[in-house]
Amino acid sequence: MKLNCIFAALAAASQIRLMPLPHDKFHYKLVPQADHPVNLAQYENDFVVRMPYSSSSLEYLRSQDYKIWARNGHRKTLDVQLDAGRLAQLGSLFDLSKAEVIIPDLAQAVYELYPDKKEDVFAEGADFHATSEVFFKDYRNLEDIHQWLHLLQETYPELISLETIGRTYEDRPFRVVHLSVKDDDVNHEEKKTIVITGGVHAREWISVSTVLYSVYAMLRHWEQNPHDSKTLAQLDFLFIPVLNPDGYVYSWETDRLWRKNRQPVEGGDEGQCRGVDIDHSFDYHWTPSSESVCSEEYAGKAPFEAHELRIWDEYLNRTNEAHHIHGYVDLHSYDQEILYPYVYLCEHLPRDEENLIELAYGISKSIRWTLGKYYAVLPACLDRDLDLLPELGAGTALDYMYHQRAYWAYQLKLRDSGSHGFLLPKKYIEPVGEEIAAGLKYFCKFILTSGEAFAR
């Protein structure tokens, strides 16, 4: 939808749709406010525009606290949340002739994403079991996730163990899922550990669902292919479905588009100016933010200031001898990309760049063969616009884990690359889970075979 059609689109979007939507949800304005999942008025009249940008326009948008959803450093486009007034302000300063609307009615898009409250898969008498696909028909809140994980542990005690490694700032349990196939012929110290994380940024719900689906897919594979037990026994898996539990709960209950954690920050207030961006808080080429504490990418005053990140790093330090991390995959959304180190500087090449690229293309090919979706392979620095603002690549999980702990490390940006952004409809949960499970299967196979020759 080109920019010269934006205001027509806004007018159309403001008309109440009287027919049910594809997800069987009416327009939110036809639903009593008491039945809204969150306060939808905060998104009313907002839309999301994809626009080309330059260093001057990016710096302006950041300085004026525009809500930037995503940057594509390769295509040089920005996805920006705004209203008609801010669009007019922006259009008076920059050429927006190539801009287009990707989400014309943000409040409705948010409303459609929440599950029907009438559905409770854990209700007494419900036809639900641990590896039921029903769980992946909707996005799940933190309480449902914890219930499902406990059910998995009860169903597969020989494979699954849950560990609470600490408490979040708001006193929620920080949980790690440990999946390991026991085999008397394989010594524990010889196992190669794979770490898979999601939910670093609270609004990226598809990353949480995909980590959970990866656990589900692995259990299903183990049941259907018992002859693979010897192979699986060579690996240990640490899954962290929600690395930012407080932020994730806040995105369910208050602001669907919240990104950071929820700890107070110096100079902030009790409202919007809270939280640290966990993925800018790692102690590897960490750089303090030049912008306000309200920024969605606020890095804090010091590395490891993010409360949850300290818990995670302390856990890794305690278990360093028990878990020899060979692979790390950090799931995010959105843009369908496989990013390899380094983020902080394009001139600093990883120690085994050719092998990282080879493995990344193998993962991409496995994904494409599954459901036909293409995931681009890029050095992560290109994704972060380091030529424009170097601090955007500072203190990331990818760089820290690769440099400090993991032989093979990637960030995967999940679907989509089109018109949904962070609000990917629930019908894509299973397809995304399937394609990423296929990519992870290739990842593990590589590490167990040719990867061994490359590991430092």
Coordinates of C-alpha atoms in Angstrom, one line a residue:
M1 CA 0.0 0.0 0.0
K2 CA 1.9 3.1 -1.2
L3 CA 2.1 6.3 0.8
N4 CA -0.3 8.2 -1.4
C5 CA -2.9 5.7 -0.5
I6 CA -2.2 5.8 3.2
F7 CA -4.9 8.3 4.2
A8 CA -7.5 6.4 2.1
A9 CA -6.4 3.2 3.8
L10 CA -6.7 4.9 7.3
A11 CA -10.2 6.0 6.5
A12 CA -11.1 2.5 5.4
A13 CA -9.5 0.9 8.4
S14 CA -11.5 3.2 10.7
Q15 CA -14.8 1.8 9.4
I16 CA -16.1 -0.9 11.7
R17 CA -16.2 -4.2 10.0
L18 CA -19.4 -6.0 10.7
M19 CA -18.5 -9.3 9.2
P20 CA -16.3 -11.8 11.2
L21 CA -12.6 -11.7 10.4
P22 CA -10.7 -14.8 9.1
H23 CA -9.8 -15.7 12.7
D24 CA -13.5 -15.5 13.7
K25 CA -13.0 -12.3 15.6
F26 CA -15.1 -9.2 15.0
H27 CA -13.6 -5.8 15.0
Y28 CA -12.5 -4.9 18.4
K29 CA -14.9 -1.9 18.5
L30 CA -17.8 -4.2 18.4
V31 CA -16.6 -6.0 21.5
P32 CA -17.2 -4.7 25.0
Q33 CA -14.0 -3.1 26.4
A34 CA -14.2 -5.4 29.4
D35 CA -13.6 -8.3 27.0
H36 CA -10.5 -6.7 25.4
P37 CA -7.3 -8.6 26.3
V38 CA -5.4 -5.4 26.9
N39 CA -6.2 -1.7 26.6
L40 CA -6.5 -1.4 22.8
A41 CA -7.0 2.4 23.0
Q42 CA -3.2 2.7 23.2
Y43 CA -2.9 1.5 19.6
E44 CA -6.0 3.2 18.2
N45 CA -5.3 5.2 15.0
D46 CA -1.8 3.8 14.8
F47 CA -0.5 2.0 11.8
V48 CA 2.9 0.6 10.7
V49 CA 4.8 2.0 7.7
R50 CA 7.8 0.5 5.9
M51 CA 10.1 3.2 4.6
P52 CA 13.6 3.5 3.1
Y53 CA 16.0 5.4 5.3
S54 CA 19.3 7.1 5.5
S55 CA 21.6 8.0 8.5
S56 CA 19.9 11.3 8.9
S57 CA 16.3 9.9 8.9
L58 CA 17.3 7.1 11.3
E59 CA 18.9 9.5 13.7
Y60 CA 15.9 11.8 13.6
L61 CA 13.5 9.0 14.2
R62 CA 15.5 7.8 17.2
S63 CA 15.9 11.3 18.6
Q64 CA 12.2 11.9 18.4
D65 CA 11.3 8.6 20.0
Y66 CA 9.5 7.2 17.0
K67 CA 8.6 3.5 17.6
I68 CA 10.9 1.6 15.3
W69 CA 9.7 -2.0 14.9
A70 CA 12.5 -3.3 12.8
R71 CA 15.5 -2.2 10.6
N72 CA 16.6 -4.2 7.6
G73 CA 20.2 -3.1 7.1
H74 CA 20.4 -5.1 3.9
R75 CA 17.4 -3.6 2.2
K76 CA 17.8 -0.3 4.1
T77 CA 14.2 -0.2 5.2
L78 CA 12.6 0.7 8.5
D79 CA 9.2 -0.4 9.9
V80 CA 7.8 2.4 12.0
Q81 CA 4.7 2.6 14.1
L82 CA 3.0 6.0 14.0
D83 CA -0.2 7.9 13.5
A84 CA -1.3 10.4 10.8
G85 CA 0.1 13.4 12.7
R86 CA 3.6 11.9 13.1
L87 CA 3.5 10.7 9.5
A88 CA 2.8 14.2 8.3
Q89 CA 5.6 15.5 10.4
L90 CA 8.0 12.9 9.0
G91 CA 6.8 13.6 5.4
S92 CA 7.6 17.3 5.8
L93 CA 11.3 16.4 6.4
F94 CA 12.0 13.3 4.3
D95 CA 11.1 11.8 1.0
L96 CA 8.5 9.1 1.7
S97 CA 7.4 8.5 -1.8
K98 CA 8.5 4.9 -1.6
A99 CA 6.9 4.2 1.8
E100 CA 4.1 1.7 2.2
V101 CA 1.7 0.7 4.9
I102 CA 2.1 -2.8 6.1
I103 CA -0.3 -2.8 9.1
P104 CA -3.2 -0.3 8.5
D105 CA -5.1 -1.0 11.8
L106 CA -2.7 -1.8 14.6
A107 CA -5.3 -2.1 17.4
Q108 CA -7.2 -4.7 15.4
A109 CA -4.0 -6.6 14.5
V110 CA -3.2 -6.7 18.2
Y111 CA -6.7 -7.8 19.2
E112 CA -6.7 -10.7 16.7
L113 CA -3.6 -12.2 18.1
Y114 CA -4.8 -13.1 21.6
P115 CA -6.4 -16.5 22.2
D116 CA -10.0 -17.0 22.8
K117 CA -10.5 -16.9 26.6
K118 CA -13.1 -19.7 26.4
E119 CA -10.4 -22.2 25.3
D120 CA -8.5 -23.8 28.1
V121 CA -6.4 -26.8 27.1
F122 CA -5.6 -27.6 30.7
A123 CA -9.2 -27.6 31.9
E124 CA -10.4 -30.7 33.7
G125 CA -11.8 -33.2 31.1
A126 CA -10.0 -31.5 28.1
D127 CA -8.7 -34.0 25.6
F128 CA -5.1 -32.8 25.9
H129 CA -1.8 -34.6 26.5
A130 CA 1.9 -33.6 26.6
T131 CA 2.7 -33.8 22.9
S132 CA -0.7 -32.7 21.6
E133 CA -0.5 -30.3 18.7
V134 CA -3.5 -28.4 20.3
F135 CA -1.0 -26.5 22.4
F136 CA 0.3 -24.8 19.3
K137 CA -3.0 -23.7 17.9
D138 CA -2.6 -20.4 20.0
Y139 CA 0.1 -18.3 21.6
R140 CA 0.4 -19.2 25.3
N141 CA 0.9 -17.0 28.3
L142 CA 3.6 -17.7 30.9
E143 CA 1.3 -19.7 33.2
D144 CA 0.2 -22.0 30.4
I145 CA 3.8 -22.5 29.3
H146 CA 4.9 -23.5 32.8
Q147 CA 1.9 -25.9 33.1
W148 CA 2.8 -27.5 29.8
L149 CA 6.5 -27.9 30.8
H150 CA 5.5 -29.6 34.0
L151 CA 3.3 -31.9 32.1
L152 CA 6.2 -32.8 29.8
Q153 CA 8.4 -33.5 32.8
E154 CA 5.8 -35.8 34.3
T155 CA 5.3 -37.6 30.9
Y156 CA 9.0 -37.9 30.0
P157 CA 10.9 -38.0 33.3
E158 CA 13.8 -39.9 31.7
L159 CA 14.3 -37.1 29.1
I160 CA 13.0 -33.8 30.5
S161 CA 14.1 -32.0 33.7
L162 CA 13.1 -28.4 34.7
E163 CA 15.4 -26.2 36.7
T164 CA 14.5 -22.9 38.3
I165 CA 17.8 -21.1 38.2
G166 CA 16.7 -17.9 39.9
R167 CA 13.9 -15.4 40.3
T168 CA 13.2 -12.4 38.0
Y169 CA 13.0 -8.8 39.2
E170 CA 9.2 -9.3 39.7
D171 CA 9.8 -12.6 41.5
R172 CA 8.8 -15.0 38.8
P173 CA 10.7 -18.3 38.3
F174 CA 13.4 -18.2 35.6
R175 CA 13.3 -21.7 34.1
V176 CA 15.6 -23.8 32.0
V177 CA 14.4 -27.0 30.2
H178 CA 17.1 -29.6 30.1
L179 CA 16.5 -32.4 27.5
S180 CA 19.0 -35.3 27.5
V181 CA 18.8 -38.9 26.3
K182 CA 20.5 -41.1 28.8
D183 CA 22.9 -43.8 27.5
D184 CA 25.3 -45.8 29.6
D185 CA 27.8 -45.9 26.7
V186 CA 28.1 -42.1 26.6
N187 CA 29.9 -40.3 29.4
H188 CA 28.2 -37.1 30.4
E189 CA 31.4 -35.0 30.1
E190 CA 31.6 -36.1 26.4
K191 CA 28.2 -34.7 25.6
K192 CA 27.9 -31.5 23.4
T193 CA 25.5 -29.0 24.8
I194 CA 23.1 -27.0 22.5
V195 CA 21.5 -23.9 23.9
I196 CA 18.3 -22.5 22.3
T197 CA 16.8 -19.3 23.7
G198 CA 13.7 -17.3 22.9
G199 CA 11.6 -14.5 24.3
V200 CA 14.6 -12.2 24.9
H201 CA 12.4 -9.4 23.6
A202 CA 9.0 -9.7 25.2
R203 CA 6.9 -8.9 22.1
E204 CA 8.4 -11.6 19.9
W205 CA 5.9 -14.2 20.8
I206 CA 6.7 -16.4 17.9
S207 CA 10.2 -16.9 19.2
V208 CA 8.8 -18.3 22.5
S209 CA 6.4 -20.6 20.7
T210 CA 9.2 -21.9 18.4
V211 CA 11.5 -22.8 21.3
L212 CA 8.6 -24.8 22.8
Y213 CA 7.8 -26.4 19.4
S214 CA 11.5 -27.4 19.2
V215 CA 11.2 -29.3 22.4
Y216 CA 7.9 -30.9 21.2
A217 CA 9.5 -31.8 17.8
M218 CA 12.5 -33.4 19.5
L219 CA 10.3 -35.5 21.8
R220 CA 8.2 -36.6 18.8
H221 CA 11.3 -37.5 16.9
W222 CA 12.7 -39.5 19.8
E223 CA 9.4 -41.5 20.1
Q224 CA 9.2 -42.2 16.3
N225 CA 12.9 -42.9 15.8
P226 CA 14.1 -44.9 18.7
H227 CA 17.1 -46.0 16.7
D228 CA 18.4 -42.4 16.9
S229 CA 18.7 -42.6 20.7
K230 CA 22.5 -43.3 20.4
T231 CA 22.8 -40.1 18.3
L232 CA 20.7 -38.0 20.6
A233 CA 22.6 -39.3 23.6
Q234 CA 25.7 -37.4 22.4
L235 CA 23.9 -34.1 22.9
D236 CA 22.5 -32.1 25.8
F237 CA 19.9 -29.5 25.2
L238 CA 19.2 -26.4 27.3
F239 CA 16.0 -24.6 26.2
I240 CA 15.1 -21.2 27.6
P241 CA 11.7 -20.5 26.1
V242 CA 11.3 -17.2 27.9
L243 CA 14.5 -15.4 28.8
N244 CA 12.5 -12.3 29.7
P245 CA 9.6 -13.6 31.8
D246 CA 8.5 -10.2 33.3
G247 CA 8.5 -8.5 30.0
Y248 CA 6.6 -11.4 28.4
V249 CA 3.9 -11.2 31.1
Y250 CA 3.7 -7.4 30.6
S251 CA 3.2 -7.9 26.8
W252 CA 0.3 -10.2 27.5
E253 CA -1.4 -8.1 30.2
T254 CA -0.5 -4.5 29.5
D255 CA 1.3 -3.7 26.2
R256 CA 1.5 -6.3 23.5
L257 CA 4.5 -4.4 21.9
W258 CA 6.7 -4.2 25.0
R259 CA 10.3 -5.1 24.3
K260 CA 12.6 -4.8 27.4
N261 CA 12.5 -6.4 30.8
R262 CA 10.6 -4.6 33.6
Q263 CA 13.3 -3.6 36.2
P264 CA 13.4 0.1 37.2
V265 CA 16.2 2.1 35.7
E266 CA 18.0 5.2 36.9
G267 CA 16.3 8.3 35.5
G268 CA 13.2 6.4 34.6
D269 CA 9.7 6.5 36.0
E270 CA 7.1 3.9 37.0
G271 CA 5.4 4.0 33.6
Q272 CA 6.9 3.5 30.2
C273 CA 10.5 4.4 31.1
R274 CA 11.4 1.1 32.7
G275 CA 13.5 -1.8 31.6
V276 CA 16.8 -2.7 30.0
D277 CA 17.1 -4.3 26.5
I278 CA 18.6 -7.7 27.5
D279 CA 20.2 -8.1 24.1
H280 CA 22.3 -5.0 24.6
S281 CA 23.4 -5.9 28.1
F282 CA 26.0 -8.7 27.5
D283 CA 29.6 -8.0 28.5
Y284 CA 31.2 -8.2 25.1
H285 CA 31.9 -4.9 23.4
W286 CA 29.2 -3.4 25.6
T287 CA 28.5 0.3 24.9
P288 CA 26.3 2.6 27.0
S289 CA 23.3 4.0 25.2
S290 CA 23.5 7.6 23.8
E291 CA 19.7 7.9 24.0
S292 CA 17.2 8.2 26.8
V293 CA 16.2 5.5 29.3
C294 CA 12.8 5.3 27.6
S295 CA 14.4 4.0 24.4
E296 CA 13.5 0.4 23.5
E297 CA 17.2 -0.3 23.0
Y298 CA 18.3 1.2 26.3
A299 CA 21.5 -0.8 27.3
G300 CA 21.6 0.3 31.0
K301 CA 24.5 1.9 32.8
A302 CA 26.7 -1.1 32.9
P303 CA 27.0 -4.6 31.3
F304 CA 24.9 -7.3 32.8
E305 CA 22.6 -4.7 34.4
A306 CA 19.6 -6.7 33.1
H307 CA 18.5 -8.7 36.0
E308 CA 17.5 -11.9 34.1
L309 CA 20.8 -11.8 32.2
R310 CA 22.8 -11.9 35.4
I311 CA 20.9 -15.0 36.5
W312 CA 21.6 -16.7 33.1
D313 CA 25.3 -15.8 33.1
E314 CA 25.8 -17.0 36.7
Y315 CA 24.1 -20.2 35.8
L316 CA 26.4 -20.7 32.9
N317 CA 29.4 -20.0 35.1
R318 CA 28.2 -22.5 37.7
T319 CA 27.6 -25.2 35.1
N320 CA 30.6 -24.5 32.8
E321 CA 32.2 -27.8 33.5
A322 CA 29.0 -29.8 33.2
H323 CA 27.9 -28.2 29.9
H324 CA 30.4 -27.9 27.1
I325 CA 28.5 -25.5 24.8
H326 CA 29.0 -26.4 21.2
G327 CA 26.0 -24.7 19.7
Y328 CA 23.9 -21.6 20.4
V329 CA 20.8 -20.5 18.6
D330 CA 19.0 -17.3 19.7
L331 CA 15.5 -17.0 18.2
H332 CA 14.0 -13.6 17.4
S333 CA 11.5 -12.0 15.1
Y334 CA 11.2 -10.8 12.4
D335 CA 12.6 -10.9 8.9
Q336 CA 13.5 -14.5 8.0
E337 CA 17.3 -14.2 8.4
I338 CA 20.1 -16.4 9.8
L339 CA 22.7 -14.1 11.3
Y340 CA 26.2 -15.1 12.2
P341 CA 28.9 -13.2 14.3
Y342 CA 30.0 -10.6 14.8
V343 CA 27.4 -8.0 15.5
Y344 CA 29.5 -5.2 16.9
L345 CA 31.9 -4.8 14.0
C346 CA 32.0 -5.9 10.4
E347 CA 35.7 -5.6 10.2
H348 CA 36.2 -8.2 12.9
L349 CA 35.7 -11.5 11.2
P350 CA 34.8 -14.6 13.2
R351 CA 37.6 -17.2 13.6
D352 CA 35.9 -19.7 11.3
E353 CA 33.7 -17.5 9.0
E354 CA 33.7 -19.9 6.1
N355 CA 32.4 -22.8 8.3
L356 CA 29.8 -20.6 10.0
I357 CA 28.5 -19.6 6.5
E358 CA 28.5 -23.2 5.3
L359 CA 26.5 -24.3 8.3
A360 CA 24.1 -21.3 8.0
Y361 CA 23.3 -22.1 4.4
G362 CA 22.7 -25.7 5.4
I363 CA 20.2 -24.5 8.0
S364 CA 18.6 -22.2 5.4
K365 CA 18.3 -25.0 2.9
S366 CA 16.7 -27.3 5.5
I367 CA 14.2 -24.7 6.3
R368 CA 13.4 -24.1 2.6
W369 CA 13.0 -27.8 1.8
T370 CA 10.5 -28.1 4.7
L371 CA 7.9 -25.4 3.7
G372 CA 9.5 -23.4 1.0
K373 CA 10.4 -20.3 3.0
Y374 CA 13.7 -18.6 2.3
Y375 CA 15.9 -17.4 5.2
A376 CA 18.7 -15.1 4.1
V377 CA 22.2 -15.7 5.5
L378 CA 24.0 -12.5 6.6
P379 CA 26.7 -11.4 8.9
A380 CA 24.9 -9.9 11.9
C381 CA 26.7 -6.6 11.6
L382 CA 24.9 -5.8 8.4
D383 CA 21.6 -6.3 10.1
R384 CA 22.4 -3.7 12.8
D385 CA 23.4 -0.7 10.6
L386 CA 26.8 -0.3 12.3
D387 CA 27.8 2.1 9.5
L388 CA 25.2 4.5 10.8
L389 CA 25.1 3.9 14.6
P390 CA 27.9 1.7 15.9
E391 CA 26.3 1.3 19.4
L392 CA 23.4 -0.8 17.8
G393 CA 25.7 -3.8 17.7
A394 CA 27.0 -3.6 21.2
G395 CA 26.5 -6.1 24.0
T396 CA 24.6 -8.8 22.1
A397 CA 23.9 -12.3 23.1
L398 CA 25.2 -13.6 19.7
D399 CA 28.6 -12.1 20.1
Y400 CA 29.0 -12.9 23.8
M401 CA 28.0 -16.5 23.4
Y402 CA 30.2 -17.0 20.3
H403 CA 33.2 -15.3 21.8
Q404 CA 33.0 -16.6 25.3
R405 CA 31.3 -20.0 25.2
A406 CA 29.9 -21.5 22.0
Y407 CA 31.7 -23.0 19.0
W408 CA 28.7 -22.3 16.7
A409 CA 26.4 -19.4 17.3
Y410 CA 23.5 -17.9 15.3
Q411 CA 20.6 -15.5 15.7
L412 CA 17.6 -16.6 13.7
K413 CA 15.0 -14.0 12.8
L414 CA 11.8 -15.9 12.2
R415 CA 8.8 -15.1 10.0
D416 CA 7.6 -12.9 8.5
S417 CA 9.2 -10.5 6.1
G418 CA 5.9 -9.0 5.0
S419 CA 2.9 -7.5 6.6
H420 CA 2.6 -8.9 10.1
G421 CA 5.8 -8.1 11.9
F422 CA 5.6 -8.9 15.6
L423 CA 2.0 -9.7 15.2
L424 CA 2.3 -13.0 13.3
P425 CA -1.1 -14.7 13.2
K426 CA -1.4 -17.9 15.2
K427 CA -1.9 -20.0 12.1
Y428 CA 1.8 -19.7 11.5
I429 CA 2.9 -21.1 14.9
E430 CA 3.1 -24.7 13.7
P431 CA 4.6 -23.9 10.2
V432 CA 7.4 -21.8 11.7
G433 CA 8.0 -24.5 14.4
E434 CA 8.3 -27.2 11.7
E435 CA 10.7 -25.3 9.6
I436 CA 12.9 -24.3 12.5
A437 CA 12.9 -27.8 13.9
A438 CA 14.2 -29.0 10.5
G439 CA 16.9 -26.3 10.6
L440 CA 17.9 -27.3 14.2
K441 CA 18.0 -31.0 13.2
Y442 CA 20.5 -30.1 10.5
F443 CA 22.4 -27.9 13.0
C444 CA 22.8 -30.8 15.4
K445 CA 23.8 -33.3 12.7
F446 CA 26.5 -30.9 11.5
I447 CA 27.9 -30.5 15.0
L448 CA 28.0 -34.2 15.5
T449 CA 29.8 -34.9 12.2
S450 CA 31.7 -32.4 10.2
G451 CA 31.4 -29.8 12.9
E452 CA 33.7 -31.7 15.2
A453 CA 36.6 -31.1 12.9
F454 CA 36.1 -27.3 12.9
A455 CA 35.5 -26.7 16.6
R456 CA 38.3 -25.0 18.4

